[in-house]
Structures are given as C-alpha cells and as structure tokens.
Amino acid sequence: MSASAKSAMPTNADTPLPAVAATSTAALSPALLANMDAYWRAANYLSVGQIYLFDNPLLRRPLAIGDVKRMLLGHWGTTPGQNFIYVHLNRIIKQYELDMIYICGPGHGGPAVVANTYLEGTYSEVYPHISQDIAGLQKLFLQFSFPVGIPSHASPECPGSIHEGGELGYSLSHAFGAVFDNPDLIVACVIGDGEAETGPLATAWHSNKFLDPATDGAVLPILHLNGYKIANPALLARISHEELEQLFRGYGWTPIFVEGDDPALMHEAMAAALDKAIAQIKSDQQDARLHGKRTRPRWPMIVLRSPKGWTGPKFVDGKQIEGSFRAHQVPIKDLRAHPEHLALLETWLKSYRAEELFDADGKLRAELAALAPLGQRRMGANLHANGGALLVDLQMPDFRDYAVDVPKPGVRGIGDTRVLGKFLRDVTSLNESQRNFRMFGPDETLSNGLEAMFEVTQRQWDAKTLPNDEFLAATGRVMEMLSEHQCEGWLEGYLLTGRHGVFNCYEAFVHIVDSMFNQHAKWLDVARKIPWRRPIASLNYLLASHVWRQDHNGFTHQDPGFIDVVVNKKAQVVRVYLPPDANCLLSVMDHCLRSRNYVNVVIAGKHPAPQWLSMAAAAVHCAAGIGIWHWAGNEKQGHAAAGNAADSEPDLVMACCGDVPTLETLAAVSILRAHMPELKVRVVNVVDMMKLQPPTEHPHGLTDTAFDEIFTKDKPVIFAFHGYPRLIHQLAYSRSNHNNIHVHGYKEEGTITTPFDMTVLNELDRFHLVLNAIDRLPNMAEKGEALKRMLEEKLLEHKRYIVKFGEDMPEIRSWKWGESNAPAADGGAPFVPA
Ligand SMILES: Cc1ncc(C[n+]2csc(CCOP(=O)(O)OP(=O)(O)O)c2C)c(N)n1
Ligand SMILES: [Mg+2]
C-alpha cells in the first residue's frame, strides 16, 4: 500500500509515487485530526523548547536572548517525525487497546520521547519536580543536555525507553528481543534511514524468520525515511520506490508507504497505514493462534517518508534547513552573535501556537491530554520498558546435582561445558511454563558442547525446513542466527523486558559485539542509579571454544581479548569468571543466572580436561573467587621438612587463572615437586578475576592484606593466565608484590597446531613455567641449571615429536596429576603426591 500526502514542497523522493487518496480511508474524524495535529504541535513545541529555552517556557513575554540556553545542544532533525509517529501510536493503542512500547532507533531523538512521556503524564509521575505546569516546563527544558540534567538521547532516564540509540544499529534486534515470549506485546520500532545502513540493522530485518506468531508478540518497524543522516543523504532515500519496496518484500515484510509533507494529509495517511498494519498483525496472530496456520506471516512495516526537520525553519542564512541534512542538530545557531536568529527562533516557536495547547497554568489542555492512553497503556509507563518490574526469578535446579565425581584431583572430565549443558537443559525445562529463559548463539550451541539443550528444546526457526534438518521448530528456547549482533541485540531486548538468558559464543568472535557490550554496560551503569528502574537479569556470556583449544581453526580463532574490553567498564557492572573445571563452572553459572544488573563473562572449555575439585570444594572456592590449593602445593610439608612448620611463607607462588593455565600450572608444580622437593611451592587459583583489583576499584577486590597473604609480599609469583598477560599487571599493579609477578599468557602466537604446542608457542606450558620459576628463585645453582637443561631438551623433543606425529607426546597427553609421570632427571625421584 502507498499513501501519498505531498504538498508542493519537494521531498527527497526521487520517483513519483502512485497516489492513493489519503482521505478515502477516513480513519480520522476532522475533530480527531485537529486534536492530533495539536498534540503533535505540542510535542514539537516541547522539543524545540528543550533544545533552546533557558526560561520563558511558554513565551508569555517576548523572547529575549537571556531566555535562550548558552550552549545549544541536541538533535532536531529526527524529532518532529518521531513526535508524529508517537501521537499516531497513542491513537492506535487507545483504539485497539494495544500493549505497545516504543523504540527510538535514532536515539538522538531524545527530545521527542521526553516530550511525549511528559505530555502523557508519565514523566511527571517518575520525576515529580518536572510538574505539569509552567514551573515544570521550565525545568523540563532546562535539564535537557544541560550539566547535571539529562542526556540528549532516549537514555535510561527516560521512562518507556529500553534503547538509548546512542550507537546506531540495534533498534530492530532490541525490538525482537522484547517481543519473544511476549505474545500480547507490539513493539513500534522507529529505525533511522541512516541507522538502516549499519550492518546490525541491515541483517535485523531477518529477525522475522525467528518469530513465532503463536507465542511471541509482534514488531512494527517504522522506517523513518527522512532522507538524511548528519551530513549525507541516506541510501534508502535515494533508491527508487520500486527498489525500496522490493528490498523489504525480499526481506519478507509487507511495506506500507506513508509519504509527503502536508500535515493534514499525512495524518490521514499515517492513521490509515497504522490501522492496516494493526489489522494485519492481529489477523496474522489469529491465524497462528486460533487456526494453527504455520506459514510465516509477511508482517507489515511502515515506510514514513517525510522531511528531516519537518515543521522547522525552512531557510536560515539562505540555506535550506527543513528537508535537508542541515536540520540534523540545532538548526538556528549563534543567536547571541546574530540577533536576527533570535527572531527566527521566536517565529518558529510561535508557529506551534502554544497558547492553544497549554492552559493558563501551563498544563496540556484536557481535550489534548485525553488523546494519550491511560495508566500502563502509556508507552512511557508500560512495564515492559522497565523489565525488572516484571522479572520473575528462574526456577533453578540444584547445580550440585550435576556434579562431576572428583574422588581425587586430576580425574578426566568429559568437557566442562558438556557438564554445564545438562544443567542449562534443566534450567530450560524448569522454566518452560514461565517462558522466560532463552539461550542465544551464532550457530554454536552444539559446537560449544551444549548439546544437552536439544534433549528438551529446539532452535526457534520460522523459515523453511527440510527433512534432514536438526532441532528446528516454530518455537524453541534456543535462538541461533549467524550474526553475533542479532544474538546480542535479541538477548539485550529480552533481558531489558524482564527475562533471563545466556549468550554462548566463540571467544574470539564475541569481539564482534564489543561495542554492543559497551553500550549495554553503560545502560546498566546508569539504570542502576535510577530508583524507579528495577534491576534486570544479568547478561551472561558463556565463552566456550576459547583461545587455547582452536584445534581445527587456528590463528583467526585465537583471541582472548574480550576480557580486556570488559574490565574497562564500571566495576559495579562487570564480572569475569574463569572456572578451572566443571564443578566450578556449575557453581559460577548458578551464581550468574541468579545475579542482577551485571554483565558476567564466563570462560570455559568444552574438551575433555582434568577435574580438580569436588563439588563441595568447588562451591567454597568459587564463593571465595580465589584460593590457595593446599592439596597441590607443598608449603606445609616443605616447612615441616625444614623443621619450621609455623612459618607459612612459601618460596614460590604458582598462580593460575583459566582451565588450560590451571592444567599447565599443576603439571609445572608436579615437575618442581619431583625435582626440588625441598622447595616450598604454593598453588593459587583465581576464578573471579576481579579479586585481583583492590577493593577501591572493584567490590570483589581483595584488600592489600588479603592479597599479600595469598601472593606474599616478596616471593616470586609465576602467574599462568588465560588471556593477554598485561591484564593481570593492570589489575594488580598497586600490590606490594607486583614486581615479582611474572605473567604467562597469550602472546598472539597462534596457528593450527596441537593443544600443548599452543601453550608452548606462548610460553604458557609447564616447561616454560618451571624455567621461569627457576630463574626467579634465588640459590638454584647447579640443581636449577640441570633441570633447566632437561626442560629445554624436553621442549626440543616436543617440537620434534609433534612435527613427526602430528599430536602431542604421550607423556603430555596422558599426564595426570598425582601419577609418577613428571619428567625425571637422571637419578631424580618422580613425584607422587599423597
Ligand atoms: C554506529 C554509529 N555511527 C555513527 C554515529 C554518529 N551519528 C549520529 S546520528 C547519525 C546520523 C543518523 O541518521 P539517521 O539514522 O537517518 O537518523 P535521523 O535522520 O533520524 O536523525 C550519525 C552518523 C552513531 N551515533 N552511531
Ligand atoms: Mg535520517
């Protein structure tokens, strides 16, 4: 369908449109049309007021330069179009009793969402000082983009927002995340035509193939085709109408065009388009819900082609503003230097005829206020946009029931994520009736070892299926699309509307969403300080298939740097866990799924690997986040042998963080203990990286005293770390023993090679750890030199062996803690711990 509502003014359309008589739809009575136009004018007035006015909010006296803010900030261009959309959505919410929220894709349209949530009354309810009178208006205007006021975007401070839209591209993925498992919700998602050029947005149109019309809600995309970005035309505005229509049809949507610039005609056209869209959504849903129709609907979407900066100044200083990129930010500037600009601003403000819109006290007139929906139907008050208010705790199985039996340290496991998979499977089934838990991932649930999920659920998929497909169904708890952006955006939308989930991803490729993580962490940081925003479930990353075990993939798949990105964010928001074995992984994930308002990063392995702790010990260790593994060290025996059991200082601390570093550390310790039994070695394992920071930097941080008790004040610490070594130094730089901490980690050496050789290439392997320890220990003399020569020979032997046989040496593959297979020097007794 297409409705053309053009005046003589040229718009950005380059192709004549088939004219549909807008008035033929008669969706609006003349009185309603007039009131809706007045409401739109009120929203536009409040938007311009926010950008410009310091005082004199209703222009009850002539505008003076002192009434204008000194710094003029904000974005006008997108705002009138969004105000137009909002007033029309209010009408259909009332008419069809819709449960609807609004996503402001071009989030720089903050003045629009603030203006509308103020007009509908929500704003004053959450911020009573911004009252519905002249004093409130003045504060509303002043706070916008003003020190200690509110940001210019659709930020967490704005009621009704789940999407700040500062970084463009994620609106549609957030919208879909919000409607999964919310069958009665419709998300009206405004997408900027510039935003639509971003990669994440371009692929988000495909989200319609993952929506179940029976059990999920609907998204109504509204492409805001105002023709321009900041300084350029928008691509979608410069392709032919036919091409644009075909593009969206190709994506599986039914585009409804509303095009023009004459307000009266456009009101009619927009109302008709929305009526049509809602009718189609309802009928598609009924077909699926009542008639069991299983074909994918071609959901409606709206293309709103209107001038950028609509109703604003047409020309300033001889340059076109309305309908051009110059409308993007503040259209009339330098008012203090150019008095004629003050007059232009006054004329612009007066064009909205505020005296017709607000009563003597400055309150929106009752007949206009009546256009807004009531109570929680108002988009600013809809609880879906304050998801924590709807959050229902997950039904959690007891993670201890999934414990791996670890009668002694070093027993071989099946792959830590495979154990976790069974726990997540049962989280899924226990919450099946609540429908508030989903797992997201780009095609990797199976390859990350979480195959147990498919014992109880499927991948949700509403495109074609073939008999040979596996685990695809119209409804399911697993969401897989090969776009990390979609997985992240869907999950964020799901969490922000009060549900729970996990994003499982290859460690290297989670970097694709570094920036989305940044934005979500910023949202959480701001939201947790806003009293009316209720805490939401944490965003849980499960990074399996990590840097150390990319056996078939090699260098491109080896990158542990996501942690570095994460730790830059506010300590109150981020948590990073590296459980060394399956029981620890279970304990950590149980904690993460119960937590609120965090981003939790959990890094775990999927390959068979040694298990260290019984479930009881794992729970204690993970609760502490860091601990001395007395069973692995020998400081107690060493001291006793030296006749000084009271002295608790070891000679050497071998620390580890991550599953592979833990394995290599324990293998290194077994070498040291076999060859230097008199050496007092302490083994420290770190699960919670934030323990390394001081408590002033992170709430989990160890005090200096506690840190010194674990790492000593002056003994060498050989620290085997999963990620880039610099990070440990960054976290521990202020500790008294920092100069003695020698970190081994990923040094960007990678290729397709054996698992052990990956550690050798990066000097994280047992031999290099021991070599470094010897160099750091005083008085090693001849014994140390002999061991070093032997280990250097071992490294050469390792290279010769893998090049010849293409796998690790048997003594590496079969190495087990506590067995007498530490390499024995001539005459050296092999180590067999008790
Ligand atoms: C990912 C990203 N890149 C760049 C920007 C800077 N930026 C802010 S607004 C804008 C233009 C947006 O144009 P459009 O989506 O068409 O919005 P509208 O015309 O409605 O203002 C750009 C490039 C951004 N916010 N996000
Ligand atoms: Mg635009």
Short mmCIF file of N, CA, C and O and ligand atoms in Angstrom, two decimals, residues 77-78 106 108 191-195 224-230 232-234 308 328, ligand 2:
data_model
loop_
_atom_site.label_atom_id
_atom_site.label_comp_id
_atom_site.label_asym_id
_atom_site.label_seq_id
_atom_site.Cartn_x
_atom_site.Cartn_y
_atom_site.Cartn_z
N GLY A 77 16.47 17.28 13.81
CA GLY A 77 16.04 16.70 12.53
C GLY A 77 15.12 15.50 12.65
O GLY A 77 14.10 15.43 11.97
N THR A 78 15.43 14.55 13.50
CA THR A 78 14.63 13.33 13.61
C THR A 78 13.37 13.53 14.46
O THR A 78 12.43 12.76 14.40
N PRO A 106 16.80 6.10 16.10
CA PRO A 106 17.66 7.28 16.13
C PRO A 106 17.49 7.93 17.50
O PRO A 106 16.70 8.86 17.69
N HIS A 108 19.00 9.85 19.18
CA HIS A 108 19.24 11.29 19.35
C HIS A 108 17.93 12.07 19.27
O HIS A 108 17.93 13.28 19.47
N ILE A 191 13.16 3.26 13.01
CA ILE A 191 14.52 2.98 12.51
C ILE A 191 14.95 4.16 11.64
O ILE A 191 14.23 4.54 10.70
N GLY A 192 16.08 4.75 11.94
CA GLY A 192 16.57 5.84 11.11
C GLY A 192 17.00 5.32 9.74
O GLY A 192 17.49 4.19 9.63
N ASP A 193 16.81 6.14 8.72
CA ASP A 193 17.25 5.66 7.40
C ASP A 193 18.77 5.60 7.33
O ASP A 193 19.34 4.78 6.60
N GLY A 194 19.45 6.42 8.15
CA GLY A 194 20.90 6.27 8.26
C GLY A 194 21.21 5.03 9.09
O GLY A 194 22.05 4.20 8.71
N GLU A 195 20.52 4.87 10.19
CA GLU A 195 20.73 3.68 11.02
C GLU A 195 20.59 2.41 10.19
O GLU A 195 21.30 1.42 10.39
N HIS A 224 12.10 5.44 9.28
CA HIS A 224 11.95 6.90 9.29
C HIS A 224 12.78 7.46 8.14
O HIS A 224 13.94 7.85 8.31
N LEU A 225 12.15 7.48 6.99
CA LEU A 225 12.87 7.85 5.76
C LEU A 225 12.84 9.38 5.62
O LEU A 225 12.12 9.92 4.77
N ASN A 226 13.62 10.02 6.48
CA ASN A 226 13.67 11.49 6.39
C ASN A 226 14.79 11.96 5.46
O ASN A 226 15.06 13.14 5.34
N GLY A 227 15.40 10.99 4.81
CA GLY A 227 16.26 11.33 3.67
C GLY A 227 17.71 11.59 3.98
O GLY A 227 18.53 11.55 3.07
N TYR A 228 18.01 11.86 5.24
CA TYR A 228 19.38 12.32 5.53
C TYR A 228 19.92 11.76 6.84
O TYR A 228 19.17 11.40 7.74
N LYS A 229 21.25 11.78 6.89
CA LYS A 229 21.97 11.48 8.13
C LYS A 229 22.49 12.82 8.69
O LYS A 229 21.75 13.80 8.65
N ILE A 230 23.73 12.86 9.19
CA ILE A 230 24.25 14.13 9.72
C ILE A 230 24.59 15.07 8.57
O ILE A 230 24.25 16.26 8.60
N ASN A 232 24.95 13.68 5.07
CA ASN A 232 24.80 12.97 3.79
C ASN A 232 23.37 12.54 3.60
O ASN A 232 22.63 12.36 4.56
N PRO A 233 23.02 12.27 2.35
CA PRO A 233 21.73 11.63 2.13
C PRO A 233 21.77 10.20 2.66
O PRO A 233 22.84 9.60 2.78
N ALA A 234 20.61 9.66 2.98
CA ALA A 234 20.52 8.26 3.39
C ALA A 234 20.29 7.42 2.14
O ALA A 234 19.48 7.78 1.29
N LYS A 308 13.23 15.80 6.80
CA LYS A 308 14.02 15.89 8.02
C LYS A 308 13.84 17.30 8.58
O LYS A 308 13.88 18.29 7.84
N HIS A 328 19.77 18.34 10.94
CA HIS A 328 20.07 17.23 11.85
C HIS A 328 20.18 17.65 13.32
O HIS A 328 19.56 17.05 14.18
MG MG B 2 17.65 10.10 8.54
#
